[in-house]
């Protein structure tokens, strides 16, 4: 069997297997928690206020 034939067989196998892979549900991305987001914003605000206080 030639290399070109083996490549064609491998590509055909990948195409035929892609249907099976699509059937599995993808896990939903984890939501970024609101409390963590608010905490990060509060921390950044505190750092900005501290920096501004030191400058003036």
PDB file of C-alpha atoms in Angstrom:
ATOM      1  CA  UNK A   1       0.000   0.000   0.000  1.00  0.00           C
ATOM      2  CA  UNK A   2       1.345   3.409  -0.932  1.00  0.00           C
ATOM      3  CA  UNK A   3       1.703   6.343   1.437  1.00  0.00           C
ATOM      4  CA  UNK A   4      -0.892   8.358  -0.496  1.00  0.00           C
ATOM      5  CA  UNK A   5      -3.411   5.523  -0.094  1.00  0.00           C
ATOM      6  CA  UNK A   6      -2.713   5.333   3.638  1.00  0.00           C
ATOM      7  CA  UNK A   7      -3.229   9.092   3.965  1.00  0.00           C
ATOM      8  CA  UNK A   8      -6.569   8.837   2.146  1.00  0.00           C
ATOM      9  CA  UNK A   9      -7.690   6.000   4.423  1.00  0.00           C
ATOM     10  CA  UNK A  10      -6.664   7.929   7.517  1.00  0.00           C
ATOM     11  CA  UNK A  11      -8.530  11.026   6.334  1.00  0.00           C
ATOM     12  CA  UNK A  12     -11.638   8.959   5.568  1.00  0.00           C
ATOM     13  CA  UNK A  13     -11.479   7.414   9.040  1.00  0.00           C
ATOM     14  CA  UNK A  14     -11.247  10.848  10.646  1.00  0.00           C
ATOM     15  CA  UNK A  15     -14.245  12.089   8.659  1.00  0.00           C
ATOM     16  CA  UNK A  16     -16.313   9.061   9.582  1.00  0.00           C
ATOM     17  CA  UNK A  17     -15.351   9.341  13.271  1.00  0.00           C
ATOM     18  CA  UNK A  18     -16.221  13.043  13.429  1.00  0.00           C
ATOM     19  CA  UNK A  19     -19.917  12.138  13.508  1.00  0.00           C
ATOM     20  CA  UNK A  20     -19.389  10.113  16.676  1.00  0.00           C
ATOM     21  CA  UNK A  21     -17.403  12.887  18.336  1.00  0.00           C
ATOM     22  CA  UNK A  22     -20.110  15.474  17.609  1.00  0.00           C
ATOM     23  CA  UNK A  23     -22.735  13.305  19.298  1.00  0.00           C
ATOM     24  CA  UNK A  24     -21.116  13.796  22.715  1.00  0.00           C
ATOM     25  CA  UNK A  25     -22.358  16.919  24.486  1.00  0.00           C
ATOM     26  CA  UNK A  26     -19.741  19.549  25.179  1.00  0.00           C
ATOM     27  CA  UNK A  27     -19.423  20.614  28.819  1.00  0.00           C
ATOM     28  CA  UNK A  28     -20.876  24.040  29.487  1.00  0.00           C
ATOM     29  CA  UNK A  29     -18.318  26.694  30.355  1.00  0.00           C
ATOM     30  CA  UNK A  30     -18.204  27.540  34.033  1.00  0.00           C
ATOM     31  CA  UNK A  31     -19.873  30.851  34.769  1.00  0.00           C
ATOM     32  CA  UNK A  32     -17.704  33.532  36.303  1.00  0.00           C
ATOM     33  CA  UNK A  33     -19.253  34.036  39.730  1.00  0.00           C
ATOM     34  CA  UNK A  34     -20.796  37.436  40.353  1.00  0.00           C
ATOM     35  CA  UNK A  35     -19.380  37.710  43.871  1.00  0.00           C
ATOM     36  CA  UNK A  36     -15.857  37.039  42.602  1.00  0.00           C
ATOM     37  CA  UNK A  37     -16.287  39.625  39.857  1.00  0.00           C
ATOM     38  CA  UNK A  38     -17.575  42.213  42.347  1.00  0.00           C
ATOM     39  CA  UNK A  39     -14.693  41.434  44.694  1.00  0.00           C
ATOM     40  CA  UNK A  40     -12.178  41.975  41.900  1.00  0.00           C
ATOM     41  CA  UNK A  41     -13.779  45.307  40.960  1.00  0.00           C
ATOM     42  CA  UNK A  42     -13.794  46.401  44.619  1.00  0.00           C
ATOM     43  CA  UNK A  43     -10.127  45.451  44.985  1.00  0.00           C
ATOM     44  CA  UNK A  44      -9.172  47.400  41.874  1.00  0.00           C
ATOM     45  CA  UNK A  45     -11.151  50.402  43.104  1.00  0.00           C
ATOM     46  CA  UNK A  46      -9.408  50.244  46.478  1.00  0.00           C
ATOM     47  CA  UNK A  47      -5.995  50.105  44.812  1.00  0.00           C
ATOM     48  CA  UNK A  48      -6.887  53.030  42.541  1.00  0.00           C
ATOM     49  CA  UNK A  49      -8.167  55.094  45.480  1.00  0.00           C
ATOM     50  CA  UNK A  50      -5.060  54.320  47.531  1.00  0.00           C
ATOM     51  CA  UNK A  51      -2.807  55.335  44.645  1.00  0.00           C
ATOM     52  CA  UNK A  52      -4.779  58.547  44.115  1.00  0.00           C
ATOM     53  CA  UNK A  53      -4.637  59.321  47.867  1.00  0.00           C
ATOM     54  CA  UNK A  54      -0.849  58.901  47.863  1.00  0.00           C
ATOM     55  CA  UNK A  55      -0.436  61.247  44.884  1.00  0.00           C
ATOM     56  CA  UNK A  56      -2.451  64.124  46.378  1.00  0.00           C
TER      57      UNK A  56
END
